[in-house]
Short mmCIF file of C-alpha atoms in Angstrom, two decimals:
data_model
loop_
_atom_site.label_atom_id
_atom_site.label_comp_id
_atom_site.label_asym_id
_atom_site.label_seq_id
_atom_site.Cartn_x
_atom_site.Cartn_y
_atom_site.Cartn_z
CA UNK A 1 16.89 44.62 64.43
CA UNK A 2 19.17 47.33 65.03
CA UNK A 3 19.97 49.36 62.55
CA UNK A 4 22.67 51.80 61.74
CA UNK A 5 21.67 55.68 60.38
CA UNK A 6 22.71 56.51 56.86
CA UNK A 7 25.14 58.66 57.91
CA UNK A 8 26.74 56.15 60.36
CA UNK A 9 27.13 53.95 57.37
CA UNK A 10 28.60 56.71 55.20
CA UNK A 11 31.12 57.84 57.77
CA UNK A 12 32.18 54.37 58.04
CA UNK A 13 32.38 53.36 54.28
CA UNK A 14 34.33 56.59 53.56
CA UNK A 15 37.08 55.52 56.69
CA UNK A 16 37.52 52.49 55.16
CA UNK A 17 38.14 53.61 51.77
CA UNK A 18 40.77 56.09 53.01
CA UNK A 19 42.20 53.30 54.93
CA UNK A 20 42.21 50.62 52.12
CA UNK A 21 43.11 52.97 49.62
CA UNK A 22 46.72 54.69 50.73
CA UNK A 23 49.64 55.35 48.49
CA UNK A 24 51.87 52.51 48.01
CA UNK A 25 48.60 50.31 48.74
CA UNK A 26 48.38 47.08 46.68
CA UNK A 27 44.57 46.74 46.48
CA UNK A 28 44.62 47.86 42.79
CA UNK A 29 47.42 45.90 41.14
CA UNK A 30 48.58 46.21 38.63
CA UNK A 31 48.07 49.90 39.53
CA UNK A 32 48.91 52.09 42.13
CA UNK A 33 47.71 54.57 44.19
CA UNK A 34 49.92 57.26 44.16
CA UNK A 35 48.01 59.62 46.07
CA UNK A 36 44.77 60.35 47.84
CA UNK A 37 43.83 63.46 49.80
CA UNK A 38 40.55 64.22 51.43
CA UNK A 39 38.54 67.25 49.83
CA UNK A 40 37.38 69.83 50.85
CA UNK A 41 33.63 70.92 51.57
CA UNK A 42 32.90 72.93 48.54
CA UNK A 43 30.43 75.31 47.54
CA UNK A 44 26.92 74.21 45.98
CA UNK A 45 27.07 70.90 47.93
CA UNK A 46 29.85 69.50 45.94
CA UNK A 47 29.71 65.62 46.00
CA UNK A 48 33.84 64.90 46.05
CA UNK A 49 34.69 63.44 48.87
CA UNK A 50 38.52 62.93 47.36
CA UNK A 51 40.93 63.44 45.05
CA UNK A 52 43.30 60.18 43.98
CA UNK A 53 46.23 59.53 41.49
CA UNK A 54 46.44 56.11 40.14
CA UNK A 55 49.66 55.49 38.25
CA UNK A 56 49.67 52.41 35.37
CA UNK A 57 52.26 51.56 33.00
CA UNK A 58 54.19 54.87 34.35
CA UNK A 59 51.04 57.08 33.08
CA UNK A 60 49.70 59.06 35.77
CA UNK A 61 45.81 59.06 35.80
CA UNK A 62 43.86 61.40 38.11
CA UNK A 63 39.94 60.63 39.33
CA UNK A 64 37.50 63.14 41.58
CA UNK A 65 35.78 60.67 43.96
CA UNK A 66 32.63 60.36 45.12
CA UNK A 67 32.14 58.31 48.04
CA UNK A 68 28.73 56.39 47.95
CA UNK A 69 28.20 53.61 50.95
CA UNK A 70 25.26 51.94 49.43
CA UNK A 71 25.85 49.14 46.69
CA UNK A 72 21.90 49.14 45.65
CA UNK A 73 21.66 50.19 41.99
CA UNK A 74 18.78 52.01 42.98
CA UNK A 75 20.82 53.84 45.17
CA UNK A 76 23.48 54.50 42.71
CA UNK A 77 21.52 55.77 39.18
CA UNK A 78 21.20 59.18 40.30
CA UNK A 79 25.28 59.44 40.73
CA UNK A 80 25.58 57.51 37.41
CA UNK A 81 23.31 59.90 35.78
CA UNK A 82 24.95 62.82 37.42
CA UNK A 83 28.20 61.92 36.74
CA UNK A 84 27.55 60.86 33.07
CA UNK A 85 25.74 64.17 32.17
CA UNK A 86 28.85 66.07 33.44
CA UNK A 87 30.96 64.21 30.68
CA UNK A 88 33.89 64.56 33.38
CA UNK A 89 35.96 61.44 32.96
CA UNK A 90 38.23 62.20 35.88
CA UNK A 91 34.84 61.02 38.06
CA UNK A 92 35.04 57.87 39.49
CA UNK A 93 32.68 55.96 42.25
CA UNK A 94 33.90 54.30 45.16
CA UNK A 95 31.42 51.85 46.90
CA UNK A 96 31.55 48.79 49.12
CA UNK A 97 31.01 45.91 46.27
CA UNK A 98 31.20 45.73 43.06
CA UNK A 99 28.50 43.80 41.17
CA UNK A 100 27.67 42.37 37.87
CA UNK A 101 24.78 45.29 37.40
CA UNK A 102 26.92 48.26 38.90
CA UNK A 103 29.61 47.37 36.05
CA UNK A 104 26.69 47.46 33.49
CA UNK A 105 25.77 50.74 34.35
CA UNK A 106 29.74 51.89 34.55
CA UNK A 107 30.22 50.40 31.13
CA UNK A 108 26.78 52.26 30.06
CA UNK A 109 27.50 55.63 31.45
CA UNK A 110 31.10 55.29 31.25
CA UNK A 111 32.08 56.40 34.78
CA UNK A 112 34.57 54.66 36.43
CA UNK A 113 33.92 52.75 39.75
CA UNK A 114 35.93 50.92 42.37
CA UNK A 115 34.78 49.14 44.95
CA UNK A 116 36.49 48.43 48.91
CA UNK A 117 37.48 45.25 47.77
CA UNK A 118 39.97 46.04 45.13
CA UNK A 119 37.73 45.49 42.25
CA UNK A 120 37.42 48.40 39.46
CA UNK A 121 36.47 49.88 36.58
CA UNK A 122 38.41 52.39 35.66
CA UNK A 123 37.71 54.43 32.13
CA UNK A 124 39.44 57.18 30.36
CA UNK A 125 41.29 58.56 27.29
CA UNK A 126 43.59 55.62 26.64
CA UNK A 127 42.60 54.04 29.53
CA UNK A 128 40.89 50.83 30.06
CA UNK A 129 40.95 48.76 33.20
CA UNK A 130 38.87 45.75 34.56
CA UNK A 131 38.84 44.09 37.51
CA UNK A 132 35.99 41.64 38.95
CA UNK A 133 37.62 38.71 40.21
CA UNK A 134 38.02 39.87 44.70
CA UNK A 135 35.28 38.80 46.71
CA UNK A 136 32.69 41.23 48.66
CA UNK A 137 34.52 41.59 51.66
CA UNK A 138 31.45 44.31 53.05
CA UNK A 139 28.12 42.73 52.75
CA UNK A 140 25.30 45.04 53.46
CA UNK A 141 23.00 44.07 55.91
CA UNK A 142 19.25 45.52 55.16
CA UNK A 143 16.24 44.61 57.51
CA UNK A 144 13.39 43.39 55.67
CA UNK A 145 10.73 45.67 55.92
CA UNK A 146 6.93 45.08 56.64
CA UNK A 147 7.75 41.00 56.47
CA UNK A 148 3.64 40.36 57.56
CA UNK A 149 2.16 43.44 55.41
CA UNK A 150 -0.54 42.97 52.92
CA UNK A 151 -0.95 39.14 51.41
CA UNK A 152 1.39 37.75 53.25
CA UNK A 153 0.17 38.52 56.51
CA UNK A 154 -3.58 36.54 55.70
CA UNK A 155 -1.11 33.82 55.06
CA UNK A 156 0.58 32.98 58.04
CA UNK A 157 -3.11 33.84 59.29
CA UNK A 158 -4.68 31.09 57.83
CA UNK A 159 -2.19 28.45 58.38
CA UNK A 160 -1.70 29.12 61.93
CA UNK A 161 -5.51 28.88 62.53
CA UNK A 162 -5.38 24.97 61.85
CA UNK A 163 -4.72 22.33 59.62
CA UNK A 164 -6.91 22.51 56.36
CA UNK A 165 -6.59 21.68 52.50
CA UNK A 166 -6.39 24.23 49.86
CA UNK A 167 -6.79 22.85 46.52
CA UNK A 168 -5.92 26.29 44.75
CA UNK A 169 -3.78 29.15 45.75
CA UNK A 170 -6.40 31.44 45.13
CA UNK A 171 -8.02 29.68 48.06
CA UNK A 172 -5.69 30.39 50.56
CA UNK A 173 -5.59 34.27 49.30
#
């Protein structure tokens, strides 16, 4: 399988997020983006990869973002934890998808999170905002690794060495 490096993968997650997620761009309705600019490399390897303004109701709300292009929660606790310890509420996630556990750990941390899709969940003073109903339009693609390690390679062993009856797992293993 071919695979793409990690830092392929981020490049291209964070072009599409600056392409999906322009001023005046509908992706977010009821609220828009008013703007987005690209930060800069800070000091003390600085995670913000952007600064955006949402606008909702007329109320301006403004979000550091952190550009992550994994959806795996594993992937994503350490930012969660990160983020949550720094009691910042101007710190949102952006990643590909948006699932059912990423929004439990949003709603547990309370960090806000939106996803390339259009989905969100954005939280702040007087803010609230849900949204969990756009398809994942960016599947990730993962290789299974070591498919015939361990068990599972005495398996395919056995069975490929003839026809023969097991009458317990434990026989086959």
């Amino acid at each position: 399988f071919p695979t793409r490096r990690s830092s392929d993968l981020s490049n291209l997650i964070e072009r599409k997020f600056f392409e999906r997620y322009t001023p005046g761009s509908k992706i977010l309705e009821p609220i828009e983006i008013i703007s987005l600019e690209s930060a800069q490399p800070g000091e003390n390897d600085n995670p913000i990869d952007a600064r955006i303004q949402f606008q909702l109701d007329g109320r301006p709300f403004d979000f550091d973002v952190e550009i992550k292009s994994r959806t795996a929660p594993s992937k994503l606790k350490d930012s969660f934890s990160r983020l949550a310890a720094q009691k910042n509420e101007e710190s949102l996630l952006a990643i590909p998808y948006l699932t059912n556990t990423i929004t439990e750990f949003a709603e547990s941390t309370k960090v806000s999170v939106v996803d390339l899709n259009g989905n969100y969940y954005l939280r702040r003073k007087n803010l609230l905002a849900i949204r969990r109903d756009r398809k994942n339009r960016f599947q990730e693609a993962v290789p299974i690794r070591n498919v015939f390690a361990g068990k599972s390679s005495m398996i395919g062993r056995l069975l490929l060495e003839g026809p023969r009856e097991y009458s317990r797992v434990t026989d086959v293993l």
